[in-house]
Coordinates of C-alpha atoms in Angstrom, one line a residue:
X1 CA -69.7 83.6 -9.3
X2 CA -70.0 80.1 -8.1
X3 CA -67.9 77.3 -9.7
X4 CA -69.9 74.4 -10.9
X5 CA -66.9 72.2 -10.4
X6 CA -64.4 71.7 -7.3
X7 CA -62.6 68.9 -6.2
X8 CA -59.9 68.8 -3.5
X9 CA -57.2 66.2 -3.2
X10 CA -59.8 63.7 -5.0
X11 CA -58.6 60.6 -4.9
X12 CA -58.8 57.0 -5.9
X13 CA -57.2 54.1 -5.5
X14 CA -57.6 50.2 -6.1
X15 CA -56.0 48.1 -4.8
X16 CA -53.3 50.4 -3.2
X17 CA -52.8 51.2 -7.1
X18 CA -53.5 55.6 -7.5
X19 CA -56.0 55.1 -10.6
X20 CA -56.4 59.5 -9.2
X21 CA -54.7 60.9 -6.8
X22 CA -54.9 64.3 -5.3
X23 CA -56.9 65.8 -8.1
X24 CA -57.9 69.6 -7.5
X25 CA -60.0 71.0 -10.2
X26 CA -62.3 73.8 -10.7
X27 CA -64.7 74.2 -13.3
X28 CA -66.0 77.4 -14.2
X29 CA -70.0 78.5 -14.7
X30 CA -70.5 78.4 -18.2
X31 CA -67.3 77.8 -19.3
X32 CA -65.6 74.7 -21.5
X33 CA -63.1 72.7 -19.7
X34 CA -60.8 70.3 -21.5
X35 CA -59.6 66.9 -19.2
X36 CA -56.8 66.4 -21.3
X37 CA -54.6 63.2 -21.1
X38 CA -53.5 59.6 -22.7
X39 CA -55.6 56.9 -22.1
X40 CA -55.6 55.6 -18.7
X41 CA -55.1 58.5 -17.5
X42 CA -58.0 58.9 -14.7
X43 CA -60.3 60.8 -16.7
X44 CA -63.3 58.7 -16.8
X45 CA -62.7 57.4 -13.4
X46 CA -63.1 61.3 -11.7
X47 CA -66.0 61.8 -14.2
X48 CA -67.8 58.8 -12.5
X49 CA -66.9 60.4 -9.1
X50 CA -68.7 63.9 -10.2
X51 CA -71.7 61.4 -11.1
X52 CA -71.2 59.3 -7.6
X53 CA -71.0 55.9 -10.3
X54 CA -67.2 55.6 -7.9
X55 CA -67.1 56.5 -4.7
X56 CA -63.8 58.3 -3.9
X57 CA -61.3 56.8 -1.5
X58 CA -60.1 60.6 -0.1
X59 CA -61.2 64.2 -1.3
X60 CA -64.2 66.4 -1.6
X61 CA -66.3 67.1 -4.2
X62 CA -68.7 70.6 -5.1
X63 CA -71.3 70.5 -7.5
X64 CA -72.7 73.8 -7.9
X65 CA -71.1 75.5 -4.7
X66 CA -72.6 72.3 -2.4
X67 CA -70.3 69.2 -1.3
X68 CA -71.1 66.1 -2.5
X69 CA -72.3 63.6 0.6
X70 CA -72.6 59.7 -0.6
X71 CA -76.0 59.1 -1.3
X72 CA -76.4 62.7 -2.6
X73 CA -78.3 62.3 -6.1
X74 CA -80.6 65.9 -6.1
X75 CA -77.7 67.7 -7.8
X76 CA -77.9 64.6 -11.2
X77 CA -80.9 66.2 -12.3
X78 CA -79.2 69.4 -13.0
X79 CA -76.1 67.2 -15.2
X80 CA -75.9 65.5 -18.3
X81 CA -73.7 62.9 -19.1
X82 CA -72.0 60.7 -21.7
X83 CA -69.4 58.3 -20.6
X84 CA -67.7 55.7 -22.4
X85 CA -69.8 53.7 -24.8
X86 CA -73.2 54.8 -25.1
X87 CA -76.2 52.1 -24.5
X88 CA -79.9 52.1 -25.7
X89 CA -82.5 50.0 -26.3
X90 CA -81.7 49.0 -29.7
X91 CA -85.7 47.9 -30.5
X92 CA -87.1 51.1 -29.0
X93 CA -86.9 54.4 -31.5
X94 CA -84.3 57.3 -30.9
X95 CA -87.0 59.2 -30.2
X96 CA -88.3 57.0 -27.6
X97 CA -85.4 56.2 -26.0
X98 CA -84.9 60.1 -25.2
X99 CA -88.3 60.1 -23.9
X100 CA -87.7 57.3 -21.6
X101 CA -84.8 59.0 -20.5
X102 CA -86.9 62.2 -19.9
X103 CA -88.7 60.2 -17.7
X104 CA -86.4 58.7 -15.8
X105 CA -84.9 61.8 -14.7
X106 CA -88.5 63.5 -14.3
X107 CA -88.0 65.8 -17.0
X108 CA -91.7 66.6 -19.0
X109 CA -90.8 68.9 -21.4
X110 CA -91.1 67.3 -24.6
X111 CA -90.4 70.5 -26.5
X112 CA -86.7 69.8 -25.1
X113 CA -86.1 66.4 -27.1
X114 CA -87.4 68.3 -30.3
X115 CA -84.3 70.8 -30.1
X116 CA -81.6 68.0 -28.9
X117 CA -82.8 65.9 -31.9
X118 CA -82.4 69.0 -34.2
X119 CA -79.0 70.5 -32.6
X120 CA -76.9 66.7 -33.6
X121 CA -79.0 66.6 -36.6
X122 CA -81.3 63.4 -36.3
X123 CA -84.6 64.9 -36.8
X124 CA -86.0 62.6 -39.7
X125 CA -84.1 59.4 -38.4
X126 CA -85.6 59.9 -34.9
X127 CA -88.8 57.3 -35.7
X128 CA -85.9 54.2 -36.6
X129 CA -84.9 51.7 -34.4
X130 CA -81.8 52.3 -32.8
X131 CA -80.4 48.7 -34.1
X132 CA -80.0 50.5 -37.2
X133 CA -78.1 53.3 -36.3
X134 CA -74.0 53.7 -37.4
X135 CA -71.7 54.1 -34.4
X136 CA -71.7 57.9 -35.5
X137 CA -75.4 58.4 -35.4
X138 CA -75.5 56.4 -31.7
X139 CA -72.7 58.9 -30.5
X140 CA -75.0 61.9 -31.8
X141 CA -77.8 60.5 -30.4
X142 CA -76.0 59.7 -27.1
X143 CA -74.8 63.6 -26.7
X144 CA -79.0 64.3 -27.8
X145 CA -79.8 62.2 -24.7
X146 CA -76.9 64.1 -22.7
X147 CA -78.4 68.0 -23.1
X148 CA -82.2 66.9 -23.5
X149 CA -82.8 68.1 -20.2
X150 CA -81.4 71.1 -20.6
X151 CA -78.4 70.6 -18.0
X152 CA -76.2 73.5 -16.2
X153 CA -73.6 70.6 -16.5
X154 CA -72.6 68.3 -19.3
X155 CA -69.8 65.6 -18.7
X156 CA -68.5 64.0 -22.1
X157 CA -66.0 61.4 -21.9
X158 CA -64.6 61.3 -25.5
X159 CA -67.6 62.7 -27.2
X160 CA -66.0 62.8 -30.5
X161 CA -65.4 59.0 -30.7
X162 CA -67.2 57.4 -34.3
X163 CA -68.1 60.8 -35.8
X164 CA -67.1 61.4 -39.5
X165 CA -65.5 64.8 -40.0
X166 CA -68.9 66.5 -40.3
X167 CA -70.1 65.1 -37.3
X168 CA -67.2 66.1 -35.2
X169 CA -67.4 70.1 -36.5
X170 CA -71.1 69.8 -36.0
X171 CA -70.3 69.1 -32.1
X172 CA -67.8 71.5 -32.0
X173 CA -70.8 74.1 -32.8
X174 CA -72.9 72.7 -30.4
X175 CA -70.8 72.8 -27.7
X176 CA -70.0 76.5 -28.4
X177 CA -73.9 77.3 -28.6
X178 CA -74.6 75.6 -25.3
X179 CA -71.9 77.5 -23.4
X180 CA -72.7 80.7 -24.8
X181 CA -76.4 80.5 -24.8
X182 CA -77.2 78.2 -22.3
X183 CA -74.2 79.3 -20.1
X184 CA -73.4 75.4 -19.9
X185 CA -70.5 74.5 -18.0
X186 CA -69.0 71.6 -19.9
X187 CA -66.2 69.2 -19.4
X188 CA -64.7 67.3 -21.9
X189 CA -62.3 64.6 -21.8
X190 CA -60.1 63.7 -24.8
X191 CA -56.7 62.3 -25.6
X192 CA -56.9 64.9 -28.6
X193 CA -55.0 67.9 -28.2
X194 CA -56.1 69.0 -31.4
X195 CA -59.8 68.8 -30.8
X196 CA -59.6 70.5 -27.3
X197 CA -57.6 73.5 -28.0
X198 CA -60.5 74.5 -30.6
X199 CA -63.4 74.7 -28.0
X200 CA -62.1 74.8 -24.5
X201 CA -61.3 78.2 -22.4
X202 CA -59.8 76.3 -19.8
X203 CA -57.2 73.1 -20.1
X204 CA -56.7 70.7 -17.4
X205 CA -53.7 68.3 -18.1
X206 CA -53.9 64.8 -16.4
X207 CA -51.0 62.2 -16.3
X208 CA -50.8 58.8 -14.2
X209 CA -53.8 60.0 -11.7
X210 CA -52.3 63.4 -11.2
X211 CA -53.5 66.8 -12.5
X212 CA -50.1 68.1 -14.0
X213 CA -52.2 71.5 -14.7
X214 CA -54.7 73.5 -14.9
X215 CA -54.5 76.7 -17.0
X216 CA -56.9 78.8 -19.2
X217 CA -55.9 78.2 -22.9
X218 CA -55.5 82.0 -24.1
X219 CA -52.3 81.8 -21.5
X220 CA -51.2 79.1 -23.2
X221 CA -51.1 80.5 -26.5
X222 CA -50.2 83.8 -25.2
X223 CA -46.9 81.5 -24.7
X224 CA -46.4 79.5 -27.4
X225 CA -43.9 81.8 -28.4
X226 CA -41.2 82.1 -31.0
X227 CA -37.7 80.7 -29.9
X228 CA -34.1 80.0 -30.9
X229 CA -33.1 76.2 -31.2
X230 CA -29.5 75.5 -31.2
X231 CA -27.7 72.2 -31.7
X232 CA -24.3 71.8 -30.3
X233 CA -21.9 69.4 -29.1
X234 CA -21.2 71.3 -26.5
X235 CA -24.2 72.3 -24.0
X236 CA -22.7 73.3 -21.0
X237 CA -20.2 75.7 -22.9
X238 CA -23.2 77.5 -24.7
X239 CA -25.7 77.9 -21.9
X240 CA -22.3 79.6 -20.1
X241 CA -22.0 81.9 -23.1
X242 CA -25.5 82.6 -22.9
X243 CA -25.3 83.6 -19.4
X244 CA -22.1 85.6 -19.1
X245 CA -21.5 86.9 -22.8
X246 CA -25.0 87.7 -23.7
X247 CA -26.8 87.9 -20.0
X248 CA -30.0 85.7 -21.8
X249 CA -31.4 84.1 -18.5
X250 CA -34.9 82.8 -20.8
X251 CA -33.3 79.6 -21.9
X252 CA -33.5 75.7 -21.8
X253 CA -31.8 72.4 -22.1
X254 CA -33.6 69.9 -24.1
X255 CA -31.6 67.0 -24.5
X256 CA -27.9 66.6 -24.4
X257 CA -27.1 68.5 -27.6
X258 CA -30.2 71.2 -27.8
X259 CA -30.7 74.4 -26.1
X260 CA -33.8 76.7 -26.5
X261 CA -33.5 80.6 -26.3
X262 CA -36.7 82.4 -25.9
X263 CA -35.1 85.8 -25.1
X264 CA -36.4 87.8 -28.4
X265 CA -34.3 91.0 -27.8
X266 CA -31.0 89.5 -29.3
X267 CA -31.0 88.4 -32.9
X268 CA -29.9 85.2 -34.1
X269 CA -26.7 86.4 -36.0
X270 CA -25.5 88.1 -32.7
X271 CA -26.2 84.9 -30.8
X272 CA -24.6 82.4 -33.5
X273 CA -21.4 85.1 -33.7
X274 CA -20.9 85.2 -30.0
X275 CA -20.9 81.5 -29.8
X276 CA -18.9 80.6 -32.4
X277 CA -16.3 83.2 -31.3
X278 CA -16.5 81.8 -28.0
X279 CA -15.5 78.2 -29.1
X280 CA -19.0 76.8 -28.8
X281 CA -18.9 74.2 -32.0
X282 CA -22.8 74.8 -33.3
X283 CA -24.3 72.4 -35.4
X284 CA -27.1 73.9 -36.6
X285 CA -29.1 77.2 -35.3
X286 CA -32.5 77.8 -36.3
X287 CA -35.9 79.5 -35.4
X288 CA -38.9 77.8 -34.1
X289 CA -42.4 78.2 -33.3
X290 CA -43.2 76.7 -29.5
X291 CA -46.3 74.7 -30.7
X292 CA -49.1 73.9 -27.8
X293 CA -48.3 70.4 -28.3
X294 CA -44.6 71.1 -27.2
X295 CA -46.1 72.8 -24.2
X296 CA -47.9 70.1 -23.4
X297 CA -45.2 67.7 -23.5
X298 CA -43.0 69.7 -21.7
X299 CA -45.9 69.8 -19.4
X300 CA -46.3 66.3 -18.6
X301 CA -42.4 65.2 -19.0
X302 CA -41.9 68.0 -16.0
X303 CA -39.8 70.4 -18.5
X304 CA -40.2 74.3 -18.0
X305 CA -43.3 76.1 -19.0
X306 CA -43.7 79.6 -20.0
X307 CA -47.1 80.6 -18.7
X308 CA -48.3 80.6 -15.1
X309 CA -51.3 78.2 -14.2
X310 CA -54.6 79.4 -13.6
X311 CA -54.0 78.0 -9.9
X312 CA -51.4 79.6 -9.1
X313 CA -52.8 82.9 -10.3
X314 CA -55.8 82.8 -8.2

């Protein structure tokens, strides 16, 4: 199967400042892909490279199996795109504002702008101006204007931003139904963790230009495991106990005073017993859940991680 998306080494850099640097990415046919990362993190900047709105200072680029030349703007019909803050002609209608997008991109199928206006839920608003349009209703009609050409790509850079509660589940739908019966591959960027992990097979985590990882999100649950926190005053004494006395090697350090035991096959009154009678003054000891936001932080702060990337396991 041929991935929609692949980049190698992409880069770019202004003003010998790395806004991206060395970015390799693949994007699966069909499949949702969250660009996860804290604002500023290069997100927008390698979704306007896919698009060719920034040209890249090093790297490659495939769009549906063919490398991207400069110039090269065949493959745009086949994307959709919403990034950053949305703009329309406020006097025209929603409706004809789509069409004029249809247009442009030499799309003719009007039956197509019916269905986008029904899937965000604008069909009976479609005949206003845009100047009257909420900043919700302008973000639903932006993503209408993204898929009314029925693309085999969508990029949406913060698609969620101004939508009401409703507005945000109803997109969450969407992008479902367009992967699964389109067989869309879609990226989304957010700064949300909690948005992504509730639509996206596949996670890519960016941090200061770089793609910290890439892994598929069932792995990632698969090892968000339980674990066994222990507070001490003296580290270095437990983590030998651990070691020696109890041969647990599935441990960490976080912090000077806090060590994390994921070995499950000794119980927690065997491990607070064996410490304490090995001089190890415990402060508290307790069992936690390893949430995907930990997993994500330990990501990007370089801790340990407990699945394997989907890179490395190709």
């Amino acid at each position: 199967m041929t991935d929609t998306i692949r980049t190698l080494m992409l880069s770019k850099n202004y003003r010998a400042a790395d806004v991206v640097a060395n970015v390799n990415m693949t994007v699966k046919r069909g499949e949702i892909y969250g660009f996860l990362g804290p604002n500023g993190a290069g997100k927008s900047t390698v979704m306007k490279m896919l698009l060719g709105l920034v040209r890249p200072t090093g790297g490659e680029i495939e769009l549906f199996g063919e490398k991207l030349i400069p110039g090269s703007i065949d493959h745009l019909k086949r994307i959709g795109h919403l990034i950053e803050t949305p703009a329309f002609y406020d006097k025209m209608t929603a409706r004809e504002n789509l069409e004029l997008h249809a247009e442009y991109m030499g799309y003719h199928n009007k039956e197509s702008i019916d269905d986008a206006l029904r899937m965000v839920q604008l069909v009976g608003v479609d005949k206003k101006p845009v100047k009257q349009f909420s900043l919700g209703m302008k973000q639903r009609l932006a993503i209408a204007r993204a898929i009314s050409t029925r693309p085999e790509l969508l990029l949406l850079d913060e698609p969620i931003n101004g939508l009401d509660p409703e507005g945000i589940q109803l997109m969450r739908g969407l992008f479902r139904r367009l992967r699964d019966e389109w067989g869309t591959s879609i990226l989304i960027s957010s700064h949300l963790l909690s948005e992504i992990e509730q639509i996206a097979d596949t996670i890519g985590v960016i941090d200061g230009g770089r793609l910290v990882r890439e892994v598929a999100l069932d792995e990632v649950r698969s090892s968000t495991t339980d674990y066994i926190e222990i507070s001490t005053a003296n580290a270095a004494l437990a983590a030998y106990v651990l070691t020696e006395k109890l041969g647990i090697e599935r441990f960490k350090q976080v912090g000077e005073r806090t060590l994390r035991v994921y070995d499950s096959h000794v119980p927690q009154e065997t491990l607070s017993k064996t410490l304490i009678l090995n001089d190890v003054p415990i402060e508290s000891i307790n069992r936690r859940h390893h949430t995907l936001e930990e997993y994500f932080f330990d990501m990007v702060k370089g801790g340990d991680n407990h699945a394997a990337s989907r890179q490395a396991g190709a």
